[in-house]
Amino acid sequence: MGSEMIGAIGLGMLLLLMALRVPVALTMLIVGVAGFAQVISWDAAIAQLKTVPVEVLSNYSFSAVPMFILMGVLAAHSGMAGKLFHSTRVICGGWKGGLAIAAVGSCGIFSAISGSSLATASTMTRVALPEMERYGYHRGLATGALAAGGTLGIMIPPSIALLIYAILTEQSVGDMFMAGLVPGLMGLAMYALTVTVVMRLKPSLAVAGEPTAWREKLASLTGLVPFFAVFLVMILGIYFGAFTPTEGASVGAFATLLYALAKGMRGAELWRSVQETLALSTVVFFMLVGAEMLGYFISVSRISFSITDLLYGMELSPMVVVLCILALYFVLGMFMDAIAMLVITVPVVFPIIQSLGIDPVWFGIITVLTVELGLITPPVGMNVFVIKAMAPHVGLGEIFRGVAPFIVSDFLRLALLIAFPVLTTLFLL
């Protein structure tokens, strides 16, 4: 049996095991080790199994992952999220649908130091949903805005997804973060615009908030200061070369820790934050180890080269190939977690992208945006299920209907980024 056939069988087994609900990280590890053994030898596979976890866990670049997670956890537990929503609510006071716009804005700002879509969605749902329900907002609109706003965490830097894509493809993490800035801010603005359009079409879904004076709006800006301070220190430090993205993650985590301590976080709360960070980091690193083993198998099986040769034989244009890959990501996103999808597929598709001469940074941004869509599309929109867990009284169908206008907004944003690649390269180093 040829190595390409073994590679194809391995990818088929990967899909089968995931369909059987075997954990994604374990699935990648099993297929990677068994496939590598079939192509090379069992001795070589065992040797890889000994060295790969050490290589991944000792990789300096990956140390940014727990730092970004710690930032988000500390921000959630220290009360920063509550102050953030209060500030955006006061700023949007008196607007029709103002609370929903405030929720989207809070998600965008919170994600700027969280780096995680799921953490953003769960934290802001706890804070914002009770307020929107108290003011009589339709539950579909309220939960839909929070589910969509939570996805901003995967694009607005610092983003764990962009970090992992950069490391897997050996791109500059700083370039990926800078490239994600405009698309992330576009998402924030377009989501707010989506709420406004929905309000025009269906005014009964929400009521106008309590009007606030300009003095109150200006005073409320103090709640945004901690977020913008941490965000600007990290982003400007990375942009001007004061420190690397990995060092920037440590700086951001330390700054967030200082804020938490200043707000009275002590002993038990700090330990709970550390435990939560360790638990989430372990899941991510387990997937990265599995992805590395799977990547070695794909490399020695040469399956990616076979796919590239097939595409060349079909004489498809590079843009058609990109659109086909994005369609694949969109379908996979309906069933898989975003990070898992990236670590499984990037080793397969990236050699194809390289062979076609496509800008890897631009491709990374539109890929992550397509993966972001998967977080809110049925049947398995992870953000939707997070919000369902936080608000069990709201039906899944109601949340999916509420998030539908935001999905349309994301498709429009994706089309703009594909048509105008300069939007992703505007702030590149």
Short mmCIF file of C-alpha atoms in Angstrom, two decimals, residues 34-308:
data_model
loop_
_atom_site.label_atom_id
_atom_site.label_comp_id
_atom_site.label_asym_id
_atom_site.label_seq_id
_atom_site.Cartn_x
_atom_site.Cartn_y
_atom_site.Cartn_z
CA ALA A 34 -0.56 4.78 13.94
CA GLY A 35 -0.24 6.41 10.51
CA PHE A 36 3.43 7.32 11.01
CA ALA A 37 4.10 3.74 12.11
CA GLN A 38 2.48 2.34 8.96
CA VAL A 39 4.47 4.63 6.66
CA ILE A 40 7.84 4.45 8.47
CA SER A 41 7.94 1.99 11.40
CA TRP A 42 6.63 1.48 14.89
CA ASP A 43 10.06 2.16 16.39
CA ALA A 44 10.17 5.53 14.65
CA ALA A 45 6.59 6.30 15.75
CA ILE A 46 7.40 5.52 19.39
CA ALA A 47 10.51 7.69 19.14
CA GLN A 48 8.36 10.54 17.82
CA LEU A 49 5.90 10.00 20.64
CA LYS A 50 8.76 10.49 23.09
CA THR A 51 10.14 13.66 21.56
CA VAL A 52 7.13 15.55 20.14
CA PRO A 53 5.42 16.38 23.49
CA VAL A 54 8.72 17.70 24.82
CA GLU A 55 9.22 19.83 21.70
CA VAL A 56 5.73 21.29 21.91
CA LEU A 57 5.68 21.92 25.66
CA SER A 58 9.16 23.47 25.61
CA ASN A 59 8.43 25.69 22.60
CA TYR A 60 8.95 29.26 23.81
CA SER A 61 6.38 30.70 21.40
CA PHE A 62 3.60 28.53 22.85
CA SER A 63 4.16 30.02 26.32
CA ALA A 64 2.02 32.97 25.18
CA VAL A 65 -1.07 30.72 25.19
CA PRO A 66 -1.44 30.35 28.99
CA MET A 67 -0.56 34.03 29.41
CA PHE A 68 -3.42 35.14 27.17
CA ILE A 69 -5.77 32.71 28.91
CA LEU A 70 -4.68 34.03 32.33
CA MET A 71 -5.39 37.60 31.18
CA GLY A 72 -8.94 36.69 30.25
CA VAL A 73 -9.58 34.73 33.44
CA LEU A 74 -8.26 37.52 35.68
CA ALA A 75 -10.29 40.12 33.78
CA ALA A 76 -13.44 38.04 34.26
CA HIS A 77 -12.88 37.35 37.97
CA SER A 78 -11.64 40.80 38.99
CA GLY A 79 -14.78 42.69 38.00
CA MET A 80 -13.29 44.30 34.88
CA ALA A 81 -16.05 42.81 32.71
CA GLY A 82 -18.83 44.25 34.87
CA LYS A 83 -17.30 47.74 34.80
CA LEU A 84 -16.80 47.41 31.06
CA PHE A 85 -20.47 46.65 30.35
CA HIS A 86 -21.62 49.42 32.70
CA SER A 87 -19.45 51.91 30.80
CA THR A 88 -20.62 50.87 27.34
CA ARG A 89 -24.24 50.81 28.54
CA VAL A 90 -23.98 54.40 29.78
CA ILE A 91 -22.30 55.49 26.53
CA CYS A 92 -25.11 53.90 24.48
CA GLY A 93 -27.83 55.20 26.83
CA GLY A 94 -30.99 56.34 25.08
CA TRP A 95 -30.26 54.53 21.80
CA LYS A 96 -32.79 52.12 20.36
CA GLY A 97 -31.19 48.72 20.92
CA GLY A 98 -28.46 50.47 22.90
CA LEU A 99 -28.01 47.59 25.37
CA ALA A 100 -27.43 45.12 22.52
CA ILE A 101 -24.90 47.49 20.93
CA ALA A 102 -23.28 47.91 24.35
CA ALA A 103 -23.08 44.13 24.70
CA VAL A 104 -21.40 43.79 21.29
CA GLY A 105 -19.00 46.62 22.12
CA SER A 106 -18.20 45.07 25.49
CA CYS A 107 -17.48 41.73 23.81
CA GLY A 108 -15.13 43.41 21.33
CA ILE A 109 -13.23 45.30 24.03
CA PHE A 110 -13.10 42.33 26.41
CA SER A 111 -11.81 40.08 23.63
CA ALA A 112 -8.92 42.50 23.11
CA ILE A 113 -7.29 41.09 26.24
CA SER A 114 -9.05 37.73 26.49
CA GLY A 115 -7.93 36.15 23.20
CA SER A 116 -10.67 33.52 23.48
CA SER A 117 -14.13 33.61 21.91
CA LEU A 118 -15.64 31.12 24.35
CA ALA A 119 -14.29 33.01 27.38
CA THR A 120 -15.65 36.27 25.97
CA ALA A 121 -19.09 34.79 25.28
CA SER A 122 -19.45 33.15 28.70
CA THR A 123 -18.18 36.15 30.68
CA MET A 124 -20.24 38.79 28.91
CA THR A 125 -23.38 36.62 28.98
CA ARG A 126 -23.16 36.48 32.78
CA VAL A 127 -22.82 40.25 32.91
CA ALA A 128 -25.04 41.56 30.11
CA LEU A 129 -27.92 39.11 29.57
CA PRO A 130 -29.72 39.77 32.89
CA GLU A 131 -29.67 43.51 32.15
CA MET A 132 -31.08 43.08 28.65
CA GLU A 133 -33.81 40.77 29.93
CA ARG A 134 -34.66 43.23 32.70
CA TYR A 135 -35.24 45.94 30.09
CA GLY A 136 -37.53 43.70 28.03
CA TYR A 137 -35.20 42.78 25.18
CA HIS A 138 -36.30 39.88 23.01
CA ARG A 139 -34.28 36.87 24.17
CA GLY A 140 -33.30 35.94 20.63
CA LEU A 141 -31.80 39.36 19.94
CA ALA A 142 -30.05 39.50 23.31
CA THR A 143 -28.45 36.06 23.10
CA GLY A 144 -27.75 36.41 19.37
CA ALA A 145 -25.82 39.66 19.94
CA LEU A 146 -23.79 38.03 22.72
CA ALA A 147 -23.05 34.90 20.68
CA ALA A 148 -21.89 36.99 17.72
CA GLY A 149 -19.98 39.47 19.88
CA GLY A 150 -18.14 36.58 21.50
CA THR A 151 -16.67 35.55 18.16
CA LEU A 152 -14.68 38.79 18.03
CA GLY A 153 -12.23 37.18 20.46
CA ILE A 154 -10.89 34.93 17.72
CA MET A 155 -9.86 37.89 15.51
CA ILE A 156 -9.12 40.99 17.59
CA PRO A 157 -5.52 40.70 18.79
CA PRO A 158 -4.22 39.16 20.91
CA SER A 159 -5.95 36.08 19.52
CA ILE A 160 -5.08 32.52 20.49
CA ALA A 161 -6.31 31.30 17.09
CA LEU A 162 -4.06 33.73 15.20
CA LEU A 163 -1.16 32.81 17.49
CA ILE A 164 -1.58 29.08 16.80
CA TYR A 165 -1.96 29.64 13.05
CA ALA A 166 1.24 31.72 13.04
CA ILE A 167 3.22 29.06 14.90
CA LEU A 168 1.88 26.17 12.82
CA THR A 169 2.74 27.97 9.55
CA GLU A 170 5.95 29.64 10.81
CA GLN A 171 4.60 33.15 10.21
CA SER A 172 5.35 36.21 12.31
CA VAL A 173 2.97 36.36 15.27
CA GLY A 174 3.27 40.16 15.23
CA ASP A 175 2.26 40.27 11.56
CA MET A 176 -0.75 38.07 12.21
CA PHE A 177 -1.87 40.25 15.13
CA MET A 178 -1.50 43.45 13.11
CA ALA A 179 -3.32 41.87 10.15
CA GLY A 180 -6.22 40.91 12.41
CA LEU A 181 -6.70 44.42 13.80
CA VAL A 182 -8.72 45.97 10.95
CA PRO A 183 -10.89 42.85 10.30
CA GLY A 184 -11.59 42.62 14.03
CA LEU A 185 -12.62 46.28 14.28
CA MET A 186 -14.70 45.85 11.11
CA GLY A 187 -16.53 43.01 12.84
CA LEU A 188 -17.23 45.19 15.88
CA ALA A 189 -18.58 48.04 13.74
CA MET A 190 -20.62 45.78 11.45
CA TYR A 191 -22.20 43.94 14.38
CA ALA A 192 -23.28 47.28 15.89
CA LEU A 193 -24.67 48.26 12.48
CA THR A 194 -26.49 44.90 12.30
CA VAL A 195 -28.23 45.64 15.61
CA THR A 196 -29.29 49.04 14.24
CA VAL A 197 -30.68 47.51 11.04
CA VAL A 198 -32.57 44.82 12.99
CA MET A 199 -34.07 47.57 15.17
CA ARG A 200 -35.25 49.42 12.08
CA LEU A 201 -36.88 46.30 10.65
CA LYS A 202 -38.34 44.99 13.93
CA PRO A 203 -38.61 47.82 16.48
CA SER A 204 -40.57 45.61 18.88
CA LEU A 205 -37.50 43.47 19.70
CA ALA A 206 -36.04 46.09 22.04
CA VAL A 207 -36.74 49.34 23.78
CA ALA A 208 -34.72 52.51 24.06
CA GLY A 209 -32.40 52.60 27.04
CA GLU A 210 -32.42 55.23 29.76
CA PRO A 211 -31.00 58.47 28.34
CA THR A 212 -27.69 59.57 29.85
CA ALA A 213 -26.11 63.02 29.89
CA TRP A 214 -22.81 63.72 28.17
CA ARG A 215 -21.22 64.23 31.58
CA GLU A 216 -22.23 60.69 32.56
CA LYS A 217 -20.93 59.30 29.26
CA LEU A 218 -17.55 60.94 29.75
CA ALA A 219 -17.35 59.81 33.37
CA SER A 220 -18.13 56.23 32.34
CA LEU A 221 -15.03 56.10 30.13
CA THR A 222 -13.03 55.29 33.26
CA GLY A 223 -14.40 51.74 33.05
CA LEU A 224 -12.68 51.32 29.67
CA VAL A 225 -9.27 52.55 30.82
CA PRO A 226 -7.94 49.22 32.19
CA PHE A 227 -8.77 47.39 28.95
CA PHE A 228 -7.35 50.01 26.62
CA ALA A 229 -4.26 50.41 28.80
CA VAL A 230 -3.43 46.69 28.66
CA PHE A 231 -4.35 46.42 24.98
CA LEU A 232 -2.31 49.45 23.90
CA VAL A 233 0.73 48.43 25.93
CA MET A 234 0.75 45.01 24.26
CA ILE A 235 -0.09 46.06 20.71
CA LEU A 236 2.11 49.16 20.59
CA GLY A 237 4.96 47.29 22.27
CA ILE A 238 4.75 44.54 19.66
CA TYR A 239 4.29 46.99 16.77
CA PHE A 240 7.30 49.13 17.69
CA GLY A 241 9.49 46.17 18.61
CA ALA A 242 9.74 46.88 22.34
CA PHE A 243 9.06 43.20 22.98
CA THR A 244 8.05 40.06 21.15
CA PRO A 245 4.43 38.82 21.09
CA THR A 246 5.35 36.17 23.67
CA GLU A 247 6.86 38.78 25.97
CA GLY A 248 3.84 41.00 25.29
CA ALA A 249 1.55 38.26 26.58
CA SER A 250 3.52 38.19 29.83
CA VAL A 251 3.39 41.99 30.11
CA GLY A 252 -0.38 41.94 29.57
CA ALA A 253 -0.92 39.15 32.08
CA PHE A 254 1.18 40.98 34.68
CA ALA A 255 -0.71 44.24 34.11
CA THR A 256 -4.05 42.45 34.49
CA LEU A 257 -2.78 40.76 37.66
CA LEU A 258 -1.83 44.15 39.13
CA TYR A 259 -5.34 45.42 38.40
CA ALA A 260 -6.88 42.33 40.01
CA LEU A 261 -4.73 42.78 43.13
CA ALA A 262 -5.60 46.48 43.29
CA LYS A 263 -9.30 45.54 43.22
CA GLY A 264 -8.87 43.21 46.17
CA MET A 265 -8.47 39.81 44.51
CA ARG A 266 -6.64 37.58 46.97
CA GLY A 267 -5.86 33.98 47.97
CA ALA A 268 -8.79 31.74 47.00
CA GLU A 269 -9.85 33.84 44.00
CA LEU A 270 -6.31 34.01 42.64
CA TRP A 271 -5.87 30.27 43.08
CA ARG A 272 -9.19 29.63 41.31
CA SER A 273 -8.01 31.80 38.40
CA VAL A 274 -4.75 29.87 38.20
CA GLN A 275 -6.59 26.53 38.25
CA GLU A 276 -8.95 27.66 35.48
CA THR A 277 -5.99 28.86 33.41
CA LEU A 278 -4.17 25.56 33.86
CA ALA A 279 -7.24 23.53 32.90
CA LEU A 280 -7.87 25.53 29.71
CA SER A 281 -4.16 25.57 28.80
CA THR A 282 -3.93 21.80 29.21
CA VAL A 283 -6.72 21.28 26.68
CA VAL A 284 -5.00 23.58 24.15
CA PHE A 285 -1.57 21.97 24.60
CA PHE A 286 -2.97 18.46 24.34
CA MET A 287 -4.48 19.44 20.98
CA LEU A 288 -1.18 20.97 19.87
CA VAL A 289 0.72 17.76 20.71
CA GLY A 290 -1.83 15.73 18.76
CA ALA A 291 -1.67 18.17 15.85
CA GLU A 292 2.13 17.93 15.73
CA MET A 293 2.00 14.14 15.56
CA LEU A 294 -0.69 14.33 12.89
CA GLY A 295 1.44 16.83 10.98
CA TYR A 296 4.42 14.44 10.89
CA PHE A 297 2.17 11.68 9.56
CA ILE A 298 0.71 13.93 6.85
CA SER A 299 4.23 15.00 5.89
CA VAL A 300 5.65 11.48 5.48
CA SER A 301 2.50 10.21 3.74
CA ARG A 302 2.77 13.06 1.19
CA ILE A 303 -1.02 13.28 1.07
CA SER A 304 -0.90 17.09 0.90
CA PHE A 305 1.39 16.90 -2.14
CA SER A 306 -1.03 14.49 -3.81
CA ILE A 307 -3.89 16.92 -3.20
CA THR A 308 -1.76 19.75 -4.63
#
